[in-house]
């Protein structure tokens, strides 16, 4: 409970403008992109690391839950204050503190919007690869907490591969520093990676040292359509088998193509069974050759049409289309159960086939799209608000997860566990491992105040 | 009982829209109001969440909800960018209508809307007197034709540029038909309030350009305000009355004439709002739809119905100064008219046309918004003026008198020497 005196102390710490508790403001910080909601008691916007530390000390003393939040664009309820308490919004931490062009690093605050970091470093000829579909509004802090992936993960990996060091306020209020600016650094435990992907349950990131790469000289995008998802999936495995690693290799099934075309009207082939969106980057001379080899694999898998993007405008439209798929699906049905399963990439054709069978079995529309190149498929089980259909949808999710496990996959590739996948975590993680994770949580957060109710069943 | 019925109607009207929101947060990137204050309640997603709470009966119609819902310019950028296809403007309009129904309008707006609705002559009179009074209350500022207030006045910021009201409205200056020398066709001209009462030179430019191109202009005397100020405030009764009047006045002689406007919000009202107002009256609805089909923004009419080649043939003297273009929200996002004004400006300025950054970003005007939310409006405006300044243009053209007032205000505040013209005024200067 945030009592009157705690409220006054909090206002003293952050200032009146940075503490909100009207019912209207509380409603506006009760949800994230899962559409799940739970009202917080207050919303607080710290501006400095010492404020974060003071707030945590207070919250720890009075056992008030604290839920860190960036843009609230997460897909598993990480920023939903499911046990009440305070939402701590990191929007005031919005500065890019340093772009170190000598060491190829950036030091940023967590509230920086991912795509604005892209724009800034690219002006200096540098490159920050992680590019979650929400990058235009999501922030770096949220990306680190969820270990966000993105489309370029096929070639460049995910957020964890770019975090070199962190400043973190742990639940008891101490400010700790992990990692450094050094490329090689084996001093002590690798705590940086403990916090990356911890879903805001172990600490609040207040500063991050990020690794940058030189900006690739050129890129080329190819689209190929197929009559079925199966052929598209075979093409993906075929490309990897040929030892080609594109920057991105995304696919859209027929439902996603139609939903997004309905929004953007850019002439996507609404009669195709599947669309592959493949980008290669690198040396201008070499990528032409890669594109030709990819084209050959598409042809051998009976592609209906193969095109390369003509200009920057067409390119931007294609990627905007891809990024818009997820929200555009709500036009088909009001309820969308969004899973982001991942399988070893050679198993993509198998999992697609299994999901199609599951959809038939439960008489449901299941939409698949996503990162074919890294095995990460966004499976969207659609439903109306009808109870019978909702029950079938939930059974379908169980079946999908079981299928994933059979293929040595994992139930989440990049969205995290949060509250929506809590009950399934034991499918992937054995008891002793989960128990160790609980002990780590308990050590760092003895009173279970930081983002309680997440990850663990 | 009555309150309940209002809320049920609200849910019925927009329940589907509220359900469509995926809460992804993409609207946070483009909302000009959110960009200035970074509080979720001002983003479209926040406004939708609150409206949903109202619809579900979780949140009563609080003062704060009222203030939040009114803190939206209706620039439509969230609507354009929403991959879930949520018509956020529809939600905001319905919520404002609900608030007006349950709480009434604030007194100043009630009086103004009544004036728009009933007293055309009365309004002319007020404005005539007003144009005398304004010299007493406001002092002229050099460089522009606007005024700054001499004494502190309620609601009005002292630094604000206040447009001059003319003694004789445009429609009193012209006859109901202005024939071209060799008339080939005719159009109906809907002037809009700003052209009639503040910028008669825009009206004169419309007539000059059309006449020059062999088009006679019919200016129905009975036309009234398009209703946009009342509509955005949620005062549906006023809008419906004004719409009925305008439909009657503008559709005549077997509806063979196109209706042209130099006003982006007016065009948006005719094309998209009027047809939605009369769901219960099939006859008026079909007339509203006819008007929607006949409505053309002046730039749209010139490019599509007259043709660029023909217009190019009438250009006597092209601009040599750098000229740029600001997209009015209700012309670009509201009506999809983006290329037409640029094509016109390019033929009258040749190589000297330049694009500014973020040309389609809102200028912060939004009619009454700029007056009621001066501080945020001013910040949005400042970013727009910086874009104009960085383009190094000496002239900025646009297609909306409301934007013209706002841009002049911003240029004045930053003490810049940049002319602001309506696209059709620029054309009239060259023809």
Tab-separated table of N, CA and C in Angstrom, chain A residues 217-297:
chain	number	residue	atom	x	y	z
A	217	UNK	N	27.892	-1.721	-46.130
A	217	UNK	CA	27.978	-0.805	-47.266
A	217	UNK	C	26.672	-0.761	-48.066
A	218	UNK	N	26.067	-1.909	-48.270
A	218	UNK	CA	24.873	-1.940	-49.119
A	218	UNK	C	23.938	-3.037	-48.656
A	219	UNK	N	22.691	-2.942	-49.105
A	219	UNK	CA	21.752	-4.047	-48.840
A	219	UNK	C	20.802	-4.207	-50.015
A	220	UNK	N	20.281	-5.419	-50.121
A	220	UNK	CA	19.335	-5.717	-51.206
A	220	UNK	C	18.206	-6.562	-50.629
A	221	UNK	N	16.996	-6.298	-51.095
A	221	UNK	CA	15.856	-7.054	-50.594
A	221	UNK	C	15.167	-7.793	-51.732
A	222	UNK	N	14.828	-9.040	-51.453
A	222	UNK	CA	14.131	-9.861	-52.440
A	222	UNK	C	12.836	-10.385	-51.825
A	223	UNK	N	11.772	-10.396	-52.613
A	223	UNK	CA	10.546	-11.030	-52.134
A	223	UNK	C	10.216	-12.186	-53.058
A	224	UNK	N	9.720	-13.260	-52.484
A	224	UNK	CA	9.315	-14.406	-53.292
A	224	UNK	C	7.995	-14.928	-52.763
A	225	UNK	N	7.083	-15.240	-53.676
A	225	UNK	CA	5.801	-15.788	-53.242
A	225	UNK	C	5.716	-17.264	-53.596
A	226	UNK	N	4.955	-17.980	-52.782
A	226	UNK	CA	4.807	-19.426	-52.968
A	226	UNK	C	3.340	-19.806	-52.835
A	227	UNK	N	3.011	-20.960	-53.390
A	227	UNK	CA	1.609	-21.389	-53.298
A	227	UNK	C	1.283	-21.909	-51.904
A	228	UNK	N	2.301	-22.379	-51.173
A	228	UNK	CA	2.016	-22.888	-49.826
A	228	UNK	C	3.122	-22.492	-48.860
A	229	UNK	N	2.776	-22.531	-47.560
A	229	UNK	CA	3.748	-22.265	-46.515
A	229	UNK	C	4.859	-23.318	-46.542
A	230	UNK	N	4.473	-24.547	-46.886
A	230	UNK	CA	5.431	-25.631	-46.865
A	230	UNK	C	6.592	-25.353	-47.821
A	231	UNK	N	6.252	-24.890	-49.039
A	231	UNK	CA	7.305	-24.595	-50.016
A	231	UNK	C	8.185	-23.437	-49.539
A	232	UNK	N	7.541	-22.432	-48.919
A	232	UNK	CA	8.314	-21.297	-48.413
A	232	UNK	C	9.271	-21.774	-47.320
A	233	UNK	N	8.758	-22.645	-46.446
A	233	UNK	CA	9.583	-23.139	-45.344
A	233	UNK	C	10.760	-23.966	-45.874
A	234	UNK	N	10.501	-24.754	-46.920
A	234	UNK	CA	11.591	-25.542	-47.505
A	234	UNK	C	12.653	-24.640	-48.126
A	235	UNK	N	12.200	-23.541	-48.702
A	235	UNK	CA	13.138	-22.584	-49.292
A	235	UNK	C	14.080	-22.042	-48.217
A	236	UNK	N	13.494	-21.722	-47.055
A	236	UNK	CA	14.290	-21.179	-45.960
A	236	UNK	C	15.382	-22.177	-45.547
A	237	UNK	N	14.982	-23.432	-45.314
A	237	UNK	CA	16.008	-24.419	-44.939
A	237	UNK	C	17.009	-24.600	-46.064
A	238	UNK	N	16.519	-24.533	-47.313
A	238	UNK	CA	17.404	-24.678	-48.473
A	238	UNK	C	18.479	-23.607	-48.510
A	239	UNK	N	18.095	-22.378	-48.200
A	239	UNK	CA	19.047	-21.255	-48.234
A	239	UNK	C	20.135	-21.452	-47.172
A	240	UNK	N	19.703	-21.840	-45.961
A	240	UNK	CA	20.677	-22.068	-44.893
A	240	UNK	C	21.631	-23.216	-45.274
A	241	UNK	N	21.061	-24.275	-45.853
A	241	UNK	CA	21.882	-25.427	-46.257
A	241	UNK	C	22.950	-25.026	-47.267
A	242	UNK	N	22.637	-24.034	-48.089
A	242	UNK	CA	23.609	-23.554	-49.089
A	242	UNK	C	24.671	-22.660	-48.467
A	243	UNK	N	24.654	-22.571	-47.130
A	243	UNK	CA	25.637	-21.754	-46.392
A	243	UNK	C	25.506	-20.262	-46.719
A	244	UNK	N	24.265	-19.824	-46.933
A	244	UNK	CA	24.050	-18.382	-47.100
A	244	UNK	C	23.345	-17.900	-45.839
A	245	UNK	N	23.876	-16.830	-45.236
A	245	UNK	CA	23.204	-16.247	-44.073
A	245	UNK	C	22.711	-14.856	-44.460
A	246	UNK	N	21.441	-14.739	-44.805
A	246	UNK	CA	20.923	-13.402	-45.117
A	246	UNK	C	20.815	-12.569	-43.835
A	247	UNK	N	20.648	-11.253	-43.987
A	247	UNK	CA	20.449	-10.386	-42.823
A	247	UNK	C	19.115	-10.734	-42.176
A	248	UNK	N	18.115	-10.893	-43.008
A	248	UNK	CA	16.794	-11.240	-42.492
A	248	UNK	C	16.164	-12.225	-43.455
A	249	UNK	N	15.309	-13.058	-42.910
A	249	UNK	CA	14.567	-13.974	-43.756
A	249	UNK	C	13.213	-14.142	-43.088
A	250	UNK	N	12.254	-13.314	-43.504
A	250	UNK	CA	10.957	-13.246	-42.852
A	250	UNK	C	9.908	-13.910	-43.719
A	251	UNK	N	8.920	-14.491	-43.093
A	251	UNK	CA	7.819	-15.003	-43.899
A	251	UNK	C	6.471	-14.521	-43.392
A	252	UNK	N	5.525	-14.425	-44.308
A	252	UNK	CA	4.146	-14.080	-43.982
A	252	UNK	C	3.276	-15.170	-44.587
A	253	UNK	N	2.326	-15.703	-43.825
A	253	UNK	CA	1.409	-16.665	-44.425
A	253	UNK	C	0.244	-15.916	-45.080
A	254	UNK	N	-0.703	-16.681	-45.657
A	254	UNK	CA	-1.729	-16.010	-46.453
A	254	UNK	C	-2.589	-15.046	-45.632
A	255	UNK	N	-2.874	-15.408	-44.376
A	255	UNK	CA	-3.697	-14.512	-43.553
A	255	UNK	C	-2.956	-13.213	-43.254
A	256	UNK	N	-1.660	-13.334	-42.938
A	256	UNK	CA	-0.897	-12.113	-42.629
A	256	UNK	C	-0.798	-11.220	-43.853
A	257	UNK	N	-0.591	-11.832	-45.015
A	257	UNK	CA	-0.484	-11.037	-46.245
A	257	UNK	C	-1.760	-10.214	-46.424
A	258	UNK	N	-2.911	-10.869	-46.277
A	258	UNK	CA	-4.184	-10.176	-46.507
A	258	UNK	C	-4.418	-9.081	-45.460
A	259	UNK	N	-4.143	-9.409	-44.190
A	259	UNK	CA	-4.415	-8.436	-43.117
A	259	UNK	C	-3.586	-7.174	-43.302
A	260	UNK	N	-2.330	-7.343	-43.673
A	260	UNK	CA	-1.453	-6.178	-43.758
A	260	UNK	C	-1.696	-5.410	-45.064
A	261	UNK	N	-2.054	-6.129	-46.114
A	261	UNK	CA	-2.370	-5.466	-47.381
A	261	UNK	C	-3.631	-4.610	-47.216
A	262	UNK	N	-4.554	-5.098	-46.429
A	262	UNK	CA	-5.791	-4.388	-46.157
A	262	UNK	C	-5.516	-3.040	-45.483
A	263	UNK	N	-4.415	-2.969	-44.739
A	263	UNK	CA	-4.045	-1.725	-44.044
A	263	UNK	C	-3.205	-0.816	-44.943
A	264	UNK	N	-2.242	-1.407	-45.656
A	264	UNK	CA	-1.273	-0.546	-46.351
A	264	UNK	C	-1.533	-0.344	-47.848
A	265	UNK	N	-2.224	-1.254	-48.471
A	265	UNK	CA	-2.478	-1.168	-49.915
A	265	UNK	C	-1.215	-0.923	-50.725
A	266	UNK	N	-0.264	-1.830	-50.613
A	266	UNK	CA	0.968	-1.643	-51.365
A	266	UNK	C	1.128	-2.718	-52.437
A	267	UNK	N	0.086	-3.488	-52.660
A	267	UNK	CA	0.113	-4.452	-53.744
A	267	UNK	C	0.762	-5.780	-53.386
A	268	UNK	N	0.610	-6.224	-52.117
A	268	UNK	CA	1.107	-7.552	-51.760
A	268	UNK	C	0.201	-8.590	-52.431
A	269	UNK	N	0.775	-9.764	-52.759
A	269	UNK	CA	-0.007	-10.770	-53.495
A	269	UNK	C	-1.002	-11.493	-52.586
A	270	UNK	N	-2.234	-11.009	-52.535
A	270	UNK	CA	-3.204	-11.567	-51.583
A	270	UNK	C	-3.684	-12.972	-51.965
A	271	UNK	N	-3.319	-13.415	-53.166
A	271	UNK	CA	-3.730	-14.769	-53.541
A	271	UNK	C	-2.638	-15.812	-53.272
A	272	UNK	N	-1.483	-15.363	-52.792
A	272	UNK	CA	-0.382	-16.308	-52.560
A	272	UNK	C	-0.561	-17.034	-51.231
A	273	UNK	N	0.053	-18.205	-51.115
A	273	UNK	CA	-0.028	-18.967	-49.873
A	273	UNK	C	0.995	-18.493	-48.853
A	274	UNK	N	2.104	-17.940	-49.344
A	274	UNK	CA	3.148	-17.465	-48.443
A	274	UNK	C	4.069	-16.491	-49.175
A	275	UNK	N	4.646	-15.615	-48.377
A	275	UNK	CA	5.571	-14.621	-48.929
A	275	UNK	C	6.859	-14.660	-48.116
A	276	UNK	N	7.981	-14.694	-48.805
A	276	UNK	CA	9.263	-14.591	-48.112
A	276	UNK	C	9.867	-13.226	-48.403
A	277	UNK	N	10.421	-12.645	-47.351
A	277	UNK	CA	11.031	-11.320	-47.468
A	277	UNK	C	12.482	-11.522	-47.030
A	278	UNK	N	13.398	-11.398	-47.984
A	278	UNK	CA	14.780	-11.734	-47.649
A	278	UNK	C	15.678	-10.541	-47.937
A	279	UNK	N	16.517	-10.200	-46.961
A	279	UNK	CA	17.438	-9.086	-47.176
A	279	UNK	C	18.865	-9.583	-46.953
A	280	UNK	N	19.757	-9.137	-47.822
A	280	UNK	CA	21.174	-9.415	-47.592
A	280	UNK	C	21.891	-8.081	-47.493
A	281	UNK	N	22.948	-8.025	-46.705
A	281	UNK	CA	23.716	-6.785	-46.647
A	281	UNK	C	25.211	-7.110	-46.682
A	282	UNK	N	25.995	-6.082	-46.881
A	282	UNK	CA	27.438	-6.283	-46.912
A	282	UNK	C	28.081	-5.510	-48.052
A	283	UNK	N	29.186	-6.061	-48.538
A	283	UNK	CA	29.927	-5.467	-49.631
A	283	UNK	C	29.063	-5.394	-50.891
A	284	UNK	N	29.013	-4.243	-51.554
A	284	UNK	CA	28.101	-4.045	-52.689
A	284	UNK	C	28.272	-5.109	-53.778
A	285	UNK	N	29.511	-5.535	-54.040
A	285	UNK	CA	29.731	-6.530	-55.104
A	285	UNK	C	29.230	-7.908	-54.698
A	286	UNK	N	29.467	-8.245	-53.429
A	286	UNK	CA	29.154	-9.601	-52.985
A	286	UNK	C	27.661	-9.873	-52.848
A	287	UNK	N	26.904	-8.863	-52.405
A	287	UNK	CA	25.494	-9.144	-52.112
A	287	UNK	C	24.717	-9.464	-53.381
A	288	UNK	N	25.155	-8.945	-54.530
A	288	UNK	CA	24.508	-9.287	-55.797
A	288	UNK	C	24.571	-10.784	-56.029
A	289	UNK	N	25.756	-11.364	-55.742
A	289	UNK	CA	25.933	-12.811	-55.928
A	289	UNK	C	25.026	-13.596	-54.978
A	290	UNK	N	24.981	-13.143	-53.707
A	290	UNK	CA	24.122	-13.817	-52.724
A	290	UNK	C	22.671	-13.830	-53.191
A	291	UNK	N	22.223	-12.671	-53.679
A	291	UNK	CA	20.829	-12.567	-54.133
A	291	UNK	C	20.564	-13.566	-55.256
A	292	UNK	N	21.525	-13.712	-56.158
A	292	UNK	CA	21.326	-14.662	-57.269
A	292	UNK	C	21.233	-16.101	-56.755
A	293	UNK	N	22.084	-16.432	-55.779
A	293	UNK	CA	22.037	-17.794	-55.235
A	293	UNK	C	20.719	-18.043	-54.500
A	294	UNK	N	20.233	-16.994	-53.798
A	294	UNK	CA	18.949	-17.132	-53.090
A	294	UNK	C	17.813	-17.292	-54.105
A	295	UNK	N	17.896	-16.510	-55.178
A	295	UNK	CA	16.884	-16.588	-56.229
A	295	UNK	C	16.798	-18.026	-56.786
A	296	UNK	N	17.980	-18.642	-56.960
A	296	UNK	CA	18.008	-19.996	-57.509
A	296	UNK	C	17.307	-20.986	-56.566
A	297	UNK	N	17.548	-20.821	-55.255
A	297	UNK	CA	16.884	-21.719	-54.295
A	297	UNK	C	15.368	-21.516	-54.346
